[in-house]
Each structure stands twice: as structure tokens, then as C-alpha cells.
XYZ file of C-alpha atoms in Angstrom:
396
model
C 16.164 -104.120 53.279
C 17.344 -101.459 56.264
C 20.294 -99.619 55.740
C 22.595 -97.785 58.271
C 20.393 -94.057 58.155
C 21.230 -93.497 61.840
C 23.995 -95.559 63.229
C 25.961 -98.481 61.757
C 23.735 -101.620 62.085
C 25.353 -105.322 62.675
C 24.696 -108.711 61.485
C 26.468 -111.857 60.585
C 26.597 -114.582 57.944
C 24.386 -117.183 59.283
C 25.486 -120.550 60.899
C 25.978 -120.644 64.628
C 27.141 -123.075 66.768
C 24.241 -126.230 67.416
C 24.081 -127.181 71.018
C 25.539 -130.911 72.024
C 22.142 -132.152 72.394
C 21.089 -131.570 68.693
C 24.604 -132.568 66.975
C 24.042 -136.391 67.280
C 20.582 -135.908 65.327
C 22.055 -133.970 62.979
C 25.055 -136.082 62.433
C 22.441 -139.001 61.994
C 20.543 -136.948 59.402
C 23.647 -135.879 57.693
C 24.519 -140.058 57.034
C 21.689 -141.099 56.182
C 20.907 -142.846 59.357
C 17.653 -143.227 61.611
C 16.397 -140.430 64.192
C 13.647 -139.346 66.162
C 11.892 -136.653 64.313
C 10.037 -135.622 67.660
C 13.212 -135.082 69.607
C 14.719 -133.466 66.199
C 11.482 -130.905 66.190
C 11.825 -130.235 70.202
C 15.698 -129.098 70.016
C 15.631 -127.680 66.934
C 13.219 -125.093 68.069
C 14.657 -124.802 71.391
C 17.964 -124.496 69.744
C 16.748 -121.719 67.709
C 15.179 -119.705 70.127
C 18.315 -119.678 72.460
C 20.378 -118.542 69.378
C 18.322 -115.713 67.994
C 17.707 -114.433 72.408
C 21.762 -114.642 72.361
C 22.354 -112.679 69.058
C 20.001 -109.788 70.722
C 21.710 -109.620 73.717
C 25.217 -109.761 72.102
C 23.853 -106.785 70.599
C 23.198 -107.961 66.904
C 20.375 -106.060 64.862
C 19.853 -108.028 61.522
C 19.616 -111.619 63.454
C 18.914 -115.490 61.739
C 17.903 -118.879 63.394
C 21.514 -119.674 63.233
C 21.124 -122.836 60.640
C 20.387 -124.587 64.161
C 18.430 -127.370 62.616
C 20.626 -127.821 59.389
C 23.790 -130.200 59.773
C 25.720 -127.803 57.193
C 24.901 -124.929 55.174
C 24.613 -126.501 51.745
C 24.343 -130.443 52.634
C 20.379 -129.755 54.035
C 19.146 -129.000 50.375
C 19.279 -132.975 49.206
C 16.547 -133.984 51.933
C 14.547 -131.225 50.038
C 15.100 -131.678 46.562
C 13.803 -135.100 44.520
C 16.162 -136.460 41.975
C 19.306 -137.106 44.723
C 20.622 -140.430 46.081
C 23.869 -141.244 47.575
C 26.274 -143.121 46.029
C 29.386 -144.655 47.598
C 32.679 -142.383 47.080
C 34.957 -143.515 44.471
C 38.305 -144.714 45.359
C 40.441 -141.532 45.986
C 37.268 -139.715 46.791
C 36.539 -140.338 50.532
C 37.995 -137.310 52.046
C 37.509 -133.794 51.437
C 37.462 -132.433 47.907
C 39.982 -129.567 48.879
C 42.720 -131.631 49.148
C 43.398 -131.216 45.150
C 43.542 -127.627 45.549
C 46.133 -124.963 45.496
C 46.495 -124.755 49.297
C 46.865 -128.604 50.070
C 49.422 -129.141 47.134
C 51.455 -125.860 48.444
C 51.493 -127.171 51.953
C 50.993 -130.615 52.449
C 52.528 -131.350 56.195
C 50.219 -128.615 57.376
C 47.276 -129.910 55.983
C 47.830 -133.307 56.965
C 48.915 -132.007 60.205
C 45.490 -130.234 60.290
C 43.330 -133.119 58.901
C 44.653 -135.230 62.112
C 43.576 -132.489 64.579
C 40.170 -131.965 62.755
C 39.607 -136.289 63.137
C 40.606 -136.191 66.887
C 38.103 -133.102 67.459
C 35.204 -135.300 65.918
C 35.059 -135.258 61.931
C 36.697 -133.843 59.088
C 35.178 -131.043 56.935
C 33.748 -132.545 53.597
C 34.416 -135.984 54.457
C 32.994 -138.029 51.773
C 33.428 -141.414 53.512
C 29.610 -141.916 54.005
C 28.974 -141.368 50.540
C 28.535 -138.599 47.796
C 24.912 -137.362 47.269
C 24.441 -137.707 43.405
C 21.690 -136.455 40.849
C 20.438 -139.570 39.558
C 16.978 -138.073 38.120
C 14.899 -134.864 37.524
C 15.207 -132.408 40.209
C 12.285 -131.004 42.028
C 11.838 -128.997 45.205
C 9.896 -131.009 48.168
C 11.165 -128.981 50.971
C 8.282 -126.636 51.617
C 7.329 -128.366 54.957
C 10.819 -128.338 56.256
C 11.653 -124.365 55.576
C 8.058 -123.293 56.658
C 9.195 -125.239 59.906
C 12.066 -123.009 59.975
C 9.913 -119.914 59.442
C 7.973 -120.725 62.360
C 11.045 -121.423 64.478
C 12.377 -118.391 63.835
C 8.933 -116.057 64.188
C 8.437 -117.633 67.475
C 11.944 -117.023 69.101
C 11.440 -113.331 67.864
C 8.672 -112.574 69.915
C 9.210 -110.224 72.414
C 12.952 -109.583 71.784
C 14.468 -106.032 70.025
C 15.411 -106.348 66.442
C 15.996 -104.373 63.302
C 15.374 -107.020 60.824
C 15.575 -110.641 59.822
C 17.400 -112.820 57.313
C 17.756 -116.610 56.640
C 20.342 -118.422 54.340
C 19.969 -120.166 51.405
C 22.496 -122.321 49.034
C 23.053 -120.804 46.115
C 22.236 -123.434 42.991
C 25.961 -122.605 41.383
C 27.232 -123.631 44.795
C 24.777 -127.426 44.608
C 26.001 -127.403 40.869
C 29.455 -127.113 41.517
C 29.895 -129.519 44.497
C 27.040 -132.402 43.664
C 28.062 -134.537 40.815
C 25.526 -134.979 37.774
C 24.737 -138.389 35.993
C 21.250 -137.316 34.626
C 21.289 -133.787 32.956
C 22.927 -134.089 29.700
C 24.560 -130.752 30.295
C 25.998 -129.056 33.498
C 24.034 -125.613 32.489
C 20.705 -128.022 32.104
C 21.684 -129.212 35.692
C 22.354 -125.368 37.251
C 19.241 -124.287 35.914
C 17.438 -127.224 37.441
C 18.871 -126.751 40.509
C 17.914 -123.018 40.417
C 14.028 -123.718 39.550
C 13.924 -126.080 42.397
C 15.518 -123.546 44.985
C 13.472 -120.451 43.517
C 10.715 -122.276 45.770
C 12.184 -121.948 48.973
C 13.922 -118.268 48.266
C 10.205 -117.220 47.554
C 9.107 -119.111 50.834
C 11.821 -116.901 52.734
C 10.734 -113.690 51.127
C 6.947 -114.214 51.675
C 7.838 -114.471 55.255
C 9.038 -111.113 55.682
C 12.487 -112.195 55.669
C 15.412 -111.044 54.098
C 17.150 -113.730 51.808
C 20.914 -114.514 52.029
C 22.169 -116.514 49.022
C 25.426 -118.374 50.200
C 28.081 -119.342 47.407
C 31.894 -119.748 48.648
C 32.372 -121.851 45.717
C 32.181 -118.136 43.424
C 35.978 -116.763 44.803
C 37.184 -120.255 46.186
C 36.892 -122.008 42.778
C 40.130 -120.541 41.881
C 41.924 -122.303 44.555
C 40.464 -125.750 44.517
C 41.490 -125.619 40.658
C 45.301 -125.466 40.257
C 45.071 -126.061 36.440
C 42.698 -122.586 35.928
C 44.098 -119.052 35.533
C 42.297 -115.753 37.425
C 40.767 -115.491 33.383
C 39.128 -118.788 33.605
C 37.656 -118.492 37.340
C 36.255 -115.066 36.067
C 34.051 -116.653 33.013
C 33.159 -119.294 35.281
C 31.978 -117.072 38.146
C 30.493 -114.986 35.468
C 28.310 -117.938 34.441
C 27.454 -118.769 38.013
C 26.326 -115.349 38.516
C 23.962 -115.812 35.301
C 22.611 -118.829 37.056
C 22.328 -116.955 40.667
C 20.274 -114.326 39.009
C 17.937 -116.427 36.913
C 17.150 -117.953 40.204
C 16.050 -114.695 42.073
C 14.427 -113.173 39.301
C 11.389 -111.437 39.855
C 12.353 -110.975 43.820
C 13.139 -107.867 44.403
C 17.075 -106.730 44.808
C 15.912 -104.956 48.158
C 15.101 -108.182 49.663
C 18.247 -110.192 48.691
C 21.417 -110.018 49.897
C 24.562 -111.981 48.638
C 27.685 -113.757 50.740
C 30.764 -115.138 49.237
C 33.728 -116.396 51.347
C 37.005 -118.524 51.497
C 35.073 -121.190 53.661
C 36.710 -122.286 57.223
C 40.324 -123.052 56.252
C 42.518 -121.782 59.040
C 45.579 -122.352 56.296
C 48.451 -120.363 54.878
C 45.502 -118.945 52.408
C 48.224 -117.729 50.331
C 46.461 -118.908 46.945
C 43.229 -117.112 47.536
C 41.525 -115.154 44.636
C 41.939 -111.373 45.102
C 38.985 -109.192 45.435
C 39.964 -106.607 42.968
C 39.708 -109.950 40.618
C 35.972 -110.725 41.166
C 34.344 -107.679 42.673
C 32.896 -106.633 39.259
C 31.843 -109.785 38.870
C 30.254 -110.128 42.226
C 28.282 -106.793 41.955
C 26.694 -108.044 38.798
C 24.229 -110.267 41.304
C 20.835 -108.902 41.709
C 20.933 -108.619 45.387
C 20.680 -105.545 47.362
C 24.103 -106.166 49.818
C 27.265 -107.737 49.368
C 28.849 -109.646 52.162
C 32.369 -110.995 51.876
C 35.385 -111.358 54.355
C 37.186 -108.490 54.905
C 38.851 -109.101 58.527
C 40.955 -111.783 58.161
C 44.789 -111.175 57.840
C 44.586 -112.087 54.125
C 41.955 -109.736 53.029
C 41.695 -107.055 55.387
C 43.904 -104.281 53.264
C 41.075 -104.714 50.440
C 38.648 -102.273 51.216
C 41.204 -100.317 49.131
C 39.587 -102.035 46.332
C 36.933 -99.657 46.623
C 38.627 -96.488 46.259
C 38.693 -97.461 42.661
C 35.681 -99.529 42.315
C 32.340 -97.541 42.516
C 29.412 -99.231 44.896
C 26.258 -99.077 42.426
C 23.819 -96.703 43.690
C 21.103 -98.141 46.279
C 23.420 -101.311 46.853
C 24.943 -102.079 50.414
C 28.452 -103.603 51.773
C 28.417 -106.056 54.384
C 32.403 -106.550 54.949
C 33.116 -108.962 57.598
C 34.953 -106.878 60.654
C 35.160 -110.018 63.026
C 36.630 -113.273 62.105
C 35.617 -116.958 62.227
C 39.057 -118.009 61.934
C 40.866 -117.195 65.427
C 39.977 -117.613 68.750
C 41.095 -113.746 69.513
C 38.394 -111.506 70.221
C 38.834 -108.291 67.912
C 39.532 -104.771 70.202
C 35.908 -102.802 69.454
C 38.365 -99.981 68.389
C 40.007 -102.311 65.714
C 36.074 -103.109 64.797
C 35.364 -99.396 64.419
C 38.474 -98.652 62.024
C 37.540 -101.433 59.893
C 34.101 -100.018 59.748
C 34.812 -96.542 59.025
C 37.330 -97.864 56.244
C 34.440 -98.638 54.393
C 32.338 -95.712 55.624
C 34.831 -93.357 53.962
C 34.863 -95.007 50.695
C 31.302 -96.097 49.787
C 28.804 -93.735 52.448
C 28.123 -94.755 56.076
C 24.583 -95.378 55.309
C 25.882 -98.111 52.618
C 27.659 -100.141 55.645
C 26.128 -102.853 57.333
C 29.056 -104.750 60.071
C 29.279 -108.217 59.641
C 31.406 -110.929 60.111
C 33.655 -112.979 57.729
C 31.851 -116.631 57.708
C 29.785 -118.459 59.638
C 30.851 -119.796 63.041
C 30.028 -123.273 62.277
C 29.532 -124.233 58.911
C 28.979 -128.044 59.721
C 27.387 -129.171 62.991
C 29.057 -132.073 62.937
C 32.493 -130.188 63.165
C 32.540 -126.231 64.543
C 34.770 -123.947 63.070
C 38.407 -123.461 64.504
C 36.403 -120.714 67.162
C 34.828 -122.097 70.122
C 31.025 -121.561 70.566
C 31.549 -119.585 73.416
C 34.023 -117.136 71.554
C 31.317 -116.060 69.057
C 29.203 -114.598 71.432
C 32.326 -112.726 72.763
C 33.397 -111.460 68.747
C 29.328 -110.508 68.212
C 29.422 -108.463 71.488
C 32.964 -106.667 70.121
C 31.081 -106.011 67.030
C 27.918 -104.079 68.391
C 30.289 -102.294 70.520
C 32.709 -101.256 67.555
C 29.493 -100.628 65.384
C 28.812 -97.828 68.580
C 32.105 -96.733 68.273
C 32.193 -96.193 64.375
C 28.810 -94.952 64.718
C 29.784 -92.001 67.545
C 32.571 -90.983 65.055
C 30.550 -91.129 61.597
C 27.494 -89.263 63.179
C 29.631 -86.850 65.415
């Protein structure tokens, strides 16, 4: 994994808006409806090429495929696993599972309004009205052809384009175990281990292709918000067990080939009831990754760079703080971005910082984040300019 040895490198979290032509197919795939496989293959290949080109043109150094062929950042995995079937949602579970979380319970008027806006815009995030993918048998991996196609599409898109490095996101076993119900394994730990063993095949394919593997697990920090009955200590214990599962899934993969991302998802609400970085950072740093990507630009968490005044970054590790936000259409000024970068560089060393984004800009193809797709590219350009400003100041 490259470091910011001579200048501040730039990257993002992975998921980018899919083109309008691809969304109906991804929606059909997500809902288990028929679709034209040939059209999907062609459109996904074209979408990856366009996404990579735009990243490079905007000035992003460490690029990805934008998850163009995936309906969502985690739902895609069910197509690549044996052992799951889609079952009807139980009464009261048709909507988003976040509806029982601290934020929804604290601000019902806001979220009722937000859900109406989301439905008008084309769908609800986490909508379970089309059923819930449920583990009903032994889990094994059958997605090698799919991940190899993603790898081939990305390699083809990179031809002739300048870039420093390439990463590909993949979901964490802990996220799947915490999100999709289990009706087969005797214990949750057995269920999580089975998922980890299966996902390991995907992880190895990504690393063997020469890419950096990004492990995505928003649930590591959103568990607190989604479980009002749990204390911070309860959530820390739960997170520590999830880290064990993540480390099990990436065993024998060199840490410098892995980066880890966590965030507070695409919620653009008040966000008052989120876990603080100081309460979980030590657990995050136990993940055997070479770099850690996290939210640092939104107004609820921007101040948390102070955490690293007291927490020492382990030797050889890299921070990828978000210096642009995915929850607003305001494009951050490059001067502000440079300041955010410098705060971290001054605390952990300039070579140990890569400038990133808070989260993906289209976690679901069915519903974009509230940031318009066209604005994401403006934010990327501002990110690159901010990194250039920070470079001049940090290197003189």
C-alpha cells in the first residue's frame, strides 16, 4: 500500500452513482426479478470505464470501480453465496431496520418526513418490502466468476490512465452476520465464521489481482445507534468480537494489502446519537489492516481529530480520514480540505495520511445518497486541490 511519501495522496470509499441505464437492471437483480445478462455485462463494463476515467480526471490517486455492477455495498454478496434464500418480511419488518434505532426514536417527525422524500425520490434505503435474505443452509462461496469479471472490468478501465494504486471494496463478515437473519447455524459465532470462510475467497481474489482490499463494515460503529438498549460498554464488547471475525477472515493476507472502512452510513438526519470515535478507536486499530478509513468531515465528527492527540497510531499504519462529506451538496472549499488534512498530518505524520471521503456517494444503486451524482465529481476535484495545497504546506 502506497503512502504519502512525497505528497498527500487522495482516494475515496468506493461506491459511486450508477448510470441511469444500469439502474433498472440492478433494481431487478436486487429484487430477484428477470434481467438481460448480456445487457448487464455490457452496461456494467461501460459504467466502470466511465467511473474510473472520471476519478482520474478529478485527481483521485487511489481509484476503484465505483461498485458499478453491484446493487448495494453489501446486498451483492447474497448472489455469491450458497445457503441463502429470500423470505417474506415478517409483519412490521417491511421498512428500514434503522427505524428502531436511537435517532428514529428521538426524532420521529424528521424521519417520517425524510422517508416520504425518499419514497418520492425513488425508494427507501434498507427497504425490506421485497423480502429478507435469510441463511437457511450451509454457506459456501460461488461468486468467483462474478468477482473475476469485476476485476477484469476494472483492469480494462485502467488502461492508459494515470493512477497510483487501485482498491476494491468487499463487505465484512461481521456486517452480513449482523444484518441478515440466520436460521441454520446453531450459534451466531458459527454463522459469522461460515460467512468469513466464504468471503475469504473473494478477498483473496482481489488481493491476488494486485488490488488493495477494502473491508467495509459500517455496523461496527452504527451498532450503538441501532440498539437503544445497549450501553457504550455493551457495544464495545460486541465490536471487539466483530473485529475477531474480521481478522479471522483476512488471516494470512498481508496487512499492507488491506484497508478498513467504517462510517455512520448515509443518514443525513440530526445524528446526535452516534458512537464517538474516542469510544471505539482502540478497537478499530486492532483490525489487522494497513490503513483505516473513517468519517472526519461531517459536523458531528470533524472535531475528532483531537482523539489522535492522545491515541498513538501504531507503527506502519495509515489514516484515511474523510475530508469531504457524502451528506451534503455543498462542495467543500479546497482551503478547508487542506486544513483538515493538515490537522491529521501534524498529529500522526504527513506520510501516514491519505485524504479520503466520509462514505460512498451511492451506497445503493436504487437510491442515491442525498448528494447529487454530478456534485460528487466536484467534491473529488476539490479533494485533489485541497491535497495539493496541503502538500505545499507540509513539504514546503
